[in-house]
PDB file of N, CA and C in Angstrom:
ATOM      1  N   PRO N   1      -4.602 -14.316  -5.677  1.00 68.00           N
ATOM      2  CA  PRO N   1      -3.975 -13.819  -6.895  1.00 68.00           C
ATOM      3  C   PRO N   1      -5.025 -13.371  -7.912  1.00 68.00           C
ATOM      4  N   LYS N   2      -4.697 -12.332  -8.644  1.00 76.00           N
ATOM      5  CA  LYS N   2      -5.579 -11.798  -9.681  1.00 76.00           C
ATOM      6  C   LYS N   2      -4.865 -11.811 -11.023  1.00 76.00           C
ATOM      7  N   ASP N   3      -5.613 -11.992 -12.095  1.00 83.00           N
ATOM      8  CA  ASP N   3      -5.060 -11.912 -13.442  1.00 83.00           C
ATOM      9  C   ASP N   3      -5.142 -10.461 -13.892  1.00 83.00           C
ATOM     10  N   LEU N   4      -3.986  -9.818 -14.073  1.00 79.00           N
ATOM     11  CA  LEU N   4      -3.974  -8.410 -14.476  1.00 79.00           C
ATOM     12  C   LEU N   4      -4.694  -8.180 -15.798  1.00 79.00           C
ATOM     13  N   ASN N   5      -4.701  -9.164 -16.673  1.00 80.00           N
ATOM     14  CA  ASN N   5      -5.359  -9.017 -17.966  1.00 80.00           C
ATOM     15  C   ASN N   5      -6.855  -8.731 -17.824  1.00 80.00           C
ATOM     16  N   ASP N   6      -7.450  -9.163 -16.718  1.00 81.00           N
ATOM     17  CA  ASP N   6      -8.869  -8.901 -16.480  1.00 81.00           C
ATOM     18  C   ASP N   6      -9.149  -7.425 -16.202  1.00 81.00           C
ATOM     19  N   PHE N   7      -8.112  -6.660 -15.863  1.00 74.00           N
ATOM     20  CA  PHE N   7      -8.296  -5.264 -15.486  1.00 74.00           C
ATOM     21  C   PHE N   7      -7.881  -4.270 -16.564  1.00 74.00           C
ATOM     22  N   VAL N   8      -7.333  -4.755 -17.682  1.00 72.00           N
ATOM     23  CA  VAL N   8      -6.896  -3.854 -18.749  1.00 72.00           C
ATOM     24  C   VAL N   8      -8.119  -3.341 -19.496  1.00 72.00           C
ATOM     25  N   ARG N   9      -8.239  -2.021 -19.596  1.00 65.00           N
ATOM     26  CA  ARG N   9      -9.366  -1.387 -20.287  1.00 65.00           C
ATOM     27  C   ARG N   9      -8.818  -0.551 -21.448  1.00 65.00           C
ATOM     28  N   GLY N  10      -9.574  -0.495 -22.529  1.00 62.00           N
ATOM     29  CA  GLY N  10      -9.219   0.384 -23.632  1.00 62.00           C
ATOM     30  C   GLY N  10      -8.057  -0.133 -24.451  1.00 62.00           C
ATOM     31  N   PRO N  11      -7.597   0.702 -25.364  1.00 70.00           N
ATOM     32  CA  PRO N  11      -6.496   0.267 -26.234  1.00 70.00           C
ATOM     33  C   PRO N  11      -5.214   0.044 -25.436  1.00 70.00           C
ATOM     34  N   SER N  12      -4.485  -0.966 -25.812  1.00 74.00           N
ATOM     35  CA  SER N  12      -3.243  -1.304 -25.134  1.00 74.00           C
ATOM     36  C   SER N  12      -2.264  -1.851 -26.162  1.00 74.00           C
ATOM     37  N   PRO N  13      -0.979  -1.537 -26.023  1.00 78.00           N
ATOM     38  CA  PRO N  13       0.007  -2.124 -26.936  1.00 78.00           C
ATOM     39  C   PRO N  13       0.271  -3.600 -26.628  1.00 78.00           C
ATOM     40  N   PHE N  14      -0.290  -4.096 -25.540  1.00 79.00           N
ATOM     41  CA  PHE N  14      -0.010  -5.464 -25.110  1.00 79.00           C
ATOM     42  C   PHE N  14      -1.170  -6.394 -25.428  1.00 79.00           C
ATOM     43  N   VAL N  15      -0.843  -7.600 -25.893  1.00 82.00           N
ATOM     44  CA  VAL N  15      -1.868  -8.619 -26.102  1.00 82.00           C
ATOM     45  C   VAL N  15      -1.970  -9.529 -24.893  1.00 82.00           C
ATOM     46  N   GLN N  16      -0.908  -9.567 -24.085  1.00 83.00           N
ATOM     47  CA  GLN N  16      -0.911 -10.413 -22.893  1.00 83.00           C
ATOM     48  C   GLN N  16       0.059  -9.839 -21.869  1.00 83.00           C
ATOM     49  N   LEU N  17      -0.422  -9.650 -20.660  1.00 85.00           N
ATOM     50  CA  LEU N  17       0.469  -9.310 -19.558  1.00 85.00           C
ATOM     51  C   LEU N  17       0.930 -10.628 -18.962  1.00 85.00           C
ATOM     52  N   THR N  18       2.243 -10.749 -18.744  1.00 86.00           N
ATOM     53  CA  THR N  18       2.787 -12.053 -18.367  1.00 86.00           C
ATOM     54  C   THR N  18       3.122 -12.197 -16.896  1.00 86.00           C
ATOM     55  N   GLY N  19       3.217 -11.104 -16.173  1.00 84.00           N
ATOM     56  CA  GLY N  19       3.537 -11.222 -14.760  1.00 84.00           C
ATOM     57  C   GLY N  19       3.710  -9.880 -14.098  1.00 84.00           C
ATOM     58  N   ALA N  20       3.502  -9.864 -12.806  1.00 86.00           N
ATOM     59  CA  ALA N  20       3.705  -8.654 -12.002  1.00 86.00           C
ATOM     60  C   ALA N  20       4.915  -8.883 -11.115  1.00 86.00           C
ATOM     61  N   PHE N  21       5.755  -7.854 -11.010  1.00 85.00           N
ATOM     62  CA  PHE N  21       7.001  -8.004 -10.277  1.00 85.00           C
ATOM     63  C   PHE N  21       7.024  -7.243  -8.961  1.00 85.00           C
ATOM     64  N   SER N  22       6.344  -6.108  -8.921  1.00 86.00           N
ATOM     65  CA  SER N  22       6.266  -5.355  -7.663  1.00 86.00           C
ATOM     66  C   SER N  22       5.131  -4.352  -7.764  1.00 86.00           C
ATOM     67  N   ILE N  23       4.747  -3.837  -6.608  1.00 87.00           N
ATOM     68  CA  ILE N  23       3.681  -2.835  -6.527  1.00 87.00           C
ATOM     69  C   ILE N  23       4.087  -1.815  -5.473  1.00 87.00           C
ATOM     70  N   ASN N  24       3.816  -0.521  -5.759  1.00 86.00           N
ATOM     71  CA  ASN N  24       4.181   0.501  -4.775  1.00 86.00           C
ATOM     72  C   ASN N  24       2.961   0.910  -3.951  1.00 86.00           C
ATOM     73  N   ASP N  25       3.147   1.866  -3.062  1.00 88.00           N
ATOM     74  CA  ASP N  25       2.074   2.287  -2.151  1.00 88.00           C
ATOM     75  C   ASP N  25       0.882   2.910  -2.875  1.00 88.00           C
ATOM     76  N   GLU N  26       1.103   3.460  -4.079  1.00 83.00           N
ATOM     77  CA  GLU N  26       0.004   4.059  -4.856  1.00 83.00           C
ATOM     78  C   GLU N  26      -0.719   3.023  -5.714  1.00 83.00           C
ATOM     79  N   GLY N  27      -0.251   1.776  -5.690  1.00 83.00           N
ATOM     80  CA  GLY N  27      -0.882   0.719  -6.470  1.00 83.00           C
ATOM     81  C   GLY N  27      -0.341   0.578  -7.882  1.00 83.00           C
ATOM     82  N   VAL N  28       0.723   1.303  -8.215  1.00 83.00           N
ATOM     83  CA  VAL N  28       1.335   1.180  -9.543  1.00 83.00           C
ATOM     84  C   VAL N  28       2.125  -0.129  -9.580  1.00 83.00           C
ATOM     85  N   ILE N  29       1.894  -0.917 -10.617  1.00 84.00           N
ATOM     86  CA  ILE N  29       2.451  -2.259 -10.701  1.00 84.00           C
ATOM     87  C   ILE N  29       3.515  -2.322 -11.796  1.00 84.00           C
ATOM     88  N   ALA N  30       4.685  -2.842 -11.444  1.00 85.00           N
ATOM     89  CA  ALA N  30       5.719  -3.140 -12.441  1.00 85.00           C
ATOM     90  C   ALA N  30       5.421  -4.531 -12.969  1.00 85.00           C
ATOM     91  N   CYS N  31       5.260  -4.642 -14.289  1.00 85.00           N
ATOM     92  CA  CYS N  31       4.871  -5.927 -14.864  1.00 85.00           C
ATOM     93  C   CYS N  31       5.575  -6.139 -16.195  1.00 85.00           C
ATOM     94  N   GLY N  32       5.295  -7.249 -16.819  1.00 86.00           N
ATOM     95  CA  GLY N  32       5.836  -7.566 -18.130  1.00 86.00           C
ATOM     96  C   GLY N  32       4.702  -7.956 -19.049  1.00 86.00           C
ATOM     97  N   GLY N  33       4.912  -7.759 -20.348  1.00 83.00           N
ATOM     98  CA  GLY N  33       3.870  -8.100 -21.299  1.00 83.00           C
ATOM     99  C   GLY N  33       4.432  -8.410 -22.667  1.00 83.00           C
ATOM    100  N   VAL N  34       3.600  -9.026 -23.493  1.00 84.00           N
ATOM    101  CA  VAL N  34       3.952  -9.360 -24.863  1.00 84.00           C
ATOM    102  C   VAL N  34       3.090  -8.502 -25.784  1.00 84.00           C
ATOM    103  N   THR N  35       3.752  -7.843 -26.770  1.00 81.00           N
ATOM    104  CA  THR N  35       3.038  -6.996 -27.719  1.00 81.00           C
ATOM    105  C   THR N  35       2.477  -7.827 -28.867  1.00 81.00           C
ATOM    106  N   ALA N  36       1.678  -7.190 -29.716  1.00 79.00           N
ATOM    107  CA  ALA N  36       1.126  -7.868 -30.891  1.00 79.00           C
ATOM    108  C   ALA N  36       2.237  -8.330 -31.831  1.00 79.00           C
ATOM    109  N   ALA N  37       3.404  -7.669 -31.784  1.00 84.00           N
ATOM    110  CA  ALA N  37       4.545  -8.055 -32.614  1.00 84.00           C
ATOM    111  C   ALA N  37       5.347  -9.193 -31.988  1.00 84.00           C
ATOM    112  N   GLY N  38       4.935  -9.659 -30.811  1.00 85.00           N
ATOM    113  CA  GLY N  38       5.627 -10.746 -30.139  1.00 85.00           C
ATOM    114  C   GLY N  38       6.826 -10.308 -29.321  1.00 85.00           C
ATOM    115  N   GLU N  39       6.963  -9.018 -29.115  1.00 83.00           N
ATOM    116  CA  GLU N  39       8.078  -8.500 -28.327  1.00 83.00           C
ATOM    117  C   GLU N  39       7.717  -8.474 -26.850  1.00 83.00           C
ATOM    118  N   ILE N  40       8.702  -8.754 -26.021  1.00 83.00           N
ATOM    119  CA  ILE N  40       8.510  -8.699 -24.573  1.00 83.00           C
ATOM    120  C   ILE N  40       8.966  -7.330 -24.085  1.00 83.00           C
ATOM    121  N   HIS N  41       8.113  -6.678 -23.309  1.00 81.00           N
ATOM    122  CA  HIS N  41       8.446  -5.367 -22.764  1.00 81.00           C
ATOM    123  C   HIS N  41       8.085  -5.327 -21.283  1.00 81.00           C
ATOM    124  N   ALA N  42       8.864  -4.555 -20.553  1.00 81.00           N
ATOM    125  CA  ALA N  42       8.459  -4.219 -19.197  1.00 81.00           C
ATOM    126  C   ALA N  42       7.335  -3.206 -19.312  1.00 81.00           C
ATOM    127  N   CYS N  43       6.461  -3.182 -18.341  1.00 82.00           N
ATOM    128  CA  CYS N  43       5.406  -2.174 -18.373  1.00 82.00           C
ATOM    129  C   CYS N  43       5.080  -1.738 -16.957  1.00 82.00           C
ATOM    130  N   ILE N  44       4.493  -0.581 -16.888  1.00 81.00           N
ATOM    131  CA  ILE N  44       4.033  -0.013 -15.630  1.00 81.00           C
ATOM    132  C   ILE N  44       2.516   0.122 -15.739  1.00 81.00           C
ATOM    133  N   ALA N  45       1.796  -0.561 -14.881  1.00 80.00           N
ATOM    134  CA  ALA N  45       0.336  -0.503 -14.876  1.00 80.00           C
ATOM    135  C   ALA N  45      -0.119   0.510 -13.822  1.00 80.00           C
ATOM    136  N   VAL N  46      -0.804   1.553 -14.300  1.00 78.00           N
ATOM    137  CA  VAL N  46      -1.292   2.613 -13.415  1.00 78.00           C
ATOM    138  C   VAL N  46      -2.779   2.350 -13.160  1.00 78.00           C
ATOM    139  N   PRO N  47      -3.171   2.185 -11.891  1.00 77.00           N
ATOM    140  CA  PRO N  47      -4.556   1.810 -11.604  1.00 77.00           C
ATOM    141  C   PRO N  47      -5.551   2.956 -11.780  1.00 77.00           C
ATOM    142  N   ASN N  48      -6.773   2.596 -12.166  1.00 71.00           N
ATOM    143  CA  ASN N  48      -7.916   3.497 -12.164  1.00 71.00           C
ATOM    144  C   ASN N  48      -8.867   2.931 -11.116  1.00 71.00           C
ATOM    145  N   ARG N  49      -9.082   3.669 -10.081  1.00 69.00           N
ATOM    146  CA  ARG N  49      -9.909   3.166  -8.973  1.00 69.00           C
ATOM    147  C   ARG N  49     -11.373   3.560  -9.113  1.00 69.00           C
ATOM    148  N   GLY N  50     -11.784   3.863 -10.343  1.00 63.00           N
ATOM    149  CA  GLY N  50     -13.167   4.228 -10.568  1.00 63.00           C
ATOM    150  C   GLY N  50     -13.404   5.723 -10.511  1.00 63.00           C
ATOM    151  N   GLU N  51     -12.318   6.515 -10.446  1.00 64.00           N
ATOM    152  CA  GLU N  51     -12.484   7.962 -10.434  1.00 64.00           C
ATOM    153  C   GLU N  51     -13.017   8.416 -11.789  1.00 64.00           C
ATOM    154  N   GLY N  52     -13.755   9.492 -11.802  1.00 58.00           N
ATOM    155  CA  GLY N  52     -14.286  10.019 -13.062  1.00 58.00           C
ATOM    156  C   GLY N  52     -15.330   9.081 -13.623  1.00 58.00           C
ATOM    157  N   HIS N  53     -15.250   8.828 -14.914  1.00 55.00           N
ATOM    158  CA  HIS N  53     -16.264   8.008 -15.575  1.00 55.00           C
ATOM    159  C   HIS N  53     -15.799   6.585 -15.840  1.00 55.00           C
ATOM    160  N   GLY N  54     -14.574   6.260 -15.457  1.00 55.00           N
ATOM    161  CA  GLY N  54     -14.034   4.940 -15.769  1.00 55.00           C
ATOM    162  C   GLY N  54     -14.394   3.895 -14.727  1.00 55.00           C
ATOM    163  N   GLU N  55     -14.420   2.660 -15.181  1.00 58.00           N
ATOM    164  CA  GLU N  55     -14.589   1.538 -14.263  1.00 58.00           C
ATOM    165  C   GLU N  55     -13.244   1.247 -13.615  1.00 58.00           C
ATOM    166  N   PRO N  56     -13.246   0.630 -12.445  1.00 55.00           N
ATOM    167  CA  PRO N  56     -11.963   0.217 -11.868  1.00 55.00           C
ATOM    168  C   PRO N  56     -11.214  -0.683 -12.841  1.00 55.00           C
ATOM    169  N   GLY N  57      -9.936  -0.519 -12.900  1.00 62.00           N
ATOM    170  CA  GLY N  57      -9.112  -1.310 -13.798  1.00 62.00           C
ATOM    171  C   GLY N  57      -7.763  -0.638 -13.979  1.00 62.00           C
ATOM    172  N   ILE N  58      -7.052  -1.000 -15.026  1.00 61.00           N
ATOM    173  CA  ILE N  58      -5.771  -0.386 -15.313  1.00 61.00           C
ATOM    174  C   ILE N  58      -6.018   0.778 -16.261  1.00 61.00           C
ATOM    175  N   LYS N  59      -5.673   1.977 -15.795  1.00 58.00           N
ATOM    176  CA  LYS N  59      -5.922   3.195 -16.548  1.00 58.00           C
ATOM    177  C   LYS N  59      -4.933   3.363 -17.694  1.00 58.00           C
ATOM    178  N   ARG N  60      -3.688   2.999 -17.450  1.00 58.00           N
ATOM    179  CA  ARG N  60      -2.646   3.267 -18.435  1.00 58.00           C
ATOM    180  C   ARG N  60      -1.550   2.212 -18.317  1.00 58.00           C
ATOM    181  N   LEU N  61      -1.032   1.798 -19.446  1.00 60.00           N
ATOM    182  CA  LEU N  61       0.124   0.903 -19.483  1.00 60.00           C
ATOM    183  C   LEU N  61       1.251   1.631 -20.197  1.00 60.00           C
ATOM    184  N   ASP N  62       2.335   1.851 -19.514  1.00 64.00           N
ATOM    185  CA  ASP N  62       3.515   2.464 -20.113  1.00 64.00           C
ATOM    186  C   ASP N  62       4.562   1.377 -20.270  1.00 64.00           C
ATOM    187  N   HIS N  63       5.337   1.467 -21.325  1.00 62.00           N
ATOM    188  CA  HIS N  63       6.391   0.466 -21.477  1.00 62.00           C
ATOM    189  C   HIS N  63       7.740   1.132 -21.736  1.00 62.00           C
ATOM    190  N   PRO N  64       8.548   1.183 -20.681  1.00 65.00           N
ATOM    191  CA  PRO N  64       9.897   1.724 -20.842  1.00 65.00           C
ATOM    192  C   PRO N  64      10.745   0.775 -21.681  1.00 65.00           C
ATOM    193  N   ALA N  65      11.675   1.320 -22.442  1.00 67.00           N
ATOM    194  CA  ALA N  65      12.542   0.494 -23.289  1.00 67.00           C
ATOM    195  C   ALA N  65      13.561  -0.257 -22.448  1.00 67.00           C
ATOM    196  N   LEU N  66      13.765  -1.527 -22.778  1.00 68.00           N
ATOM    197  CA  LEU N  66      14.791  -2.338 -22.127  1.00 68.00           C
ATOM    198  C   LEU N  66      15.999  -2.445 -23.051  1.00 68.00           C
ATOM    199  N   PRO N  67      17.184  -2.525 -22.493  1.00 73.00           N
ATOM    200  CA  PRO N  67      18.367  -2.742 -23.327  1.00 73.00           C
ATOM    201  C   PRO N  67      18.261  -4.075 -24.072  1.00 73.00           C
ATOM    202  N   GLU N  68      18.873  -4.158 -25.245  1.00 80.00           N
ATOM    203  CA  GLU N  68      18.763  -5.347 -26.085  1.00 80.00           C
ATOM    204  C   GLU N  68      19.243  -6.609 -25.373  1.00 80.00           C
ATOM    205  N   ASP N  69      20.298  -6.525 -24.547  1.00 78.00           N
ATOM    206  CA  ASP N  69      20.777  -7.732 -23.864  1.00 78.00           C
ATOM    207  C   ASP N  69      19.739  -8.273 -22.882  1.00 78.00           C
ATOM    208  N   ILE N  70      19.006  -7.385 -22.232  1.00 73.00           N
ATOM    209  CA  ILE N  70      17.948  -7.816 -21.304  1.00 73.00           C
ATOM    210  C   ILE N  70      16.776  -8.402 -22.091  1.00 73.00           C
ATOM    211  N   ARG N  71      16.440  -7.778 -23.222  1.00 75.00           N
ATOM    212  CA  ARG N  71      15.364  -8.313 -24.065  1.00 75.00           C
ATOM    213  C   ARG N  71      15.721  -9.710 -24.558  1.00 75.00           C
ATOM    214  N   LYS N  72      16.974  -9.923 -24.961  1.00 81.00           N
ATOM    215  CA  LYS N  72      17.424 -11.232 -25.432  1.00 81.00           C
ATOM    216  C   LYS N  72      17.321 -12.266 -24.310  1.00 81.00           C
ATOM    217  N   MET N  73      17.758 -11.879 -23.119  1.00 77.00           N
ATOM    218  CA  MET N  73      17.687 -12.781 -21.980  1.00 77.00           C
ATOM    219  C   MET N  73      16.232 -13.178 -21.697  1.00 77.00           C
ATOM    220  N   ASN N  74      15.313 -12.215 -21.739  1.00 76.00           N
ATOM    221  CA  ASN N  74      13.904 -12.507 -21.496  1.00 76.00           C
ATOM    222  C   ASN N  74      13.323 -13.404 -22.578  1.00 76.00           C
ATOM    223  N   ARG N  75      13.679 -13.152 -23.849  1.00 79.00           N
ATOM    224  CA  ARG N  75      13.179 -14.016 -24.940  1.00 79.00           C
ATOM    225  C   ARG N  75      13.633 -15.446 -24.733  1.00 79.00           C
ATOM    226  N   GLN N  76      14.898 -15.625 -24.347  1.00 82.00           N
ATOM    227  CA  GLN N  76      15.413 -16.971 -24.088  1.00 82.00           C
ATOM    228  C   GLN N  76      14.707 -17.599 -22.890  1.00 82.00           C
ATOM    229  N   ARG N  77      14.541 -16.838 -21.863  1.00 79.00           N
ATOM    230  CA  ARG N  77      13.919 -17.356 -20.632  1.00 79.00           C
ATOM    231  C   ARG N  77      12.492 -17.831 -20.877  1.00 79.00           C
ATOM    232  N   PHE N  78      11.743 -17.063 -21.681  1.00 77.00           N
ATOM    233  CA  PHE N  78      10.330 -17.396 -21.917  1.00 77.00           C
ATOM    234  C   PHE N  78      10.118 -18.178 -23.206  1.00 77.00           C
ATOM    235  N   GLY N  79      11.214 -18.541 -23.907  1.00 80.00           N
ATOM    236  CA  GLY N  79      11.092 -19.350 -25.115  1.00 80.00           C
ATOM    237  C   GLY N  79      10.411 -18.650 -26.271  1.00 80.00           C
ATOM    238  N   ILE N  80      10.615 -17.349 -26.396  1.00 76.00           N
ATOM    239  CA  ILE N  80       9.982 -16.570 -27.466  1.00 76.00           C
ATOM    240  C   ILE N  80      11.031 -16.299 -28.546  1.00 76.00           C
ATOM    241  N   ARG N  81      10.673 -16.618 -29.778  1.00 73.00           N
ATOM    242  CA  ARG N  81      11.568 -16.341 -30.903  1.00 73.00           C
ATOM    243  C   ARG N  81      11.265 -14.975 -31.467  1.00 73.00           C
ATOM    244  N   LYS N  82      12.299 -14.314 -31.942  1.00 64.00           N
ATOM    245  CA  LYS N  82      12.128 -12.970 -32.499  1.00 64.00           C
ATOM    246  C   LYS N  82      11.547 -13.021 -33.880  1.00 64.00           C
TER     247      LYS N  82
END
């Protein structure tokens, strides 16, 4: 097992990645994270395999919006207050 937080490079809206849920054949990882505002968001981690001038790591973190009922369920599950 690897800690995804060790691979995050550059600015990120997330202060902590909390878990990985799946990975596809291209290495894109579906994960979850907590923002500086304390909000839980799903995120997609796109790998950088050292192409160009970057070091291997996560090139980009995208966070698709979750419906409020799912966000509430996640806050309850992880014990996070709004």
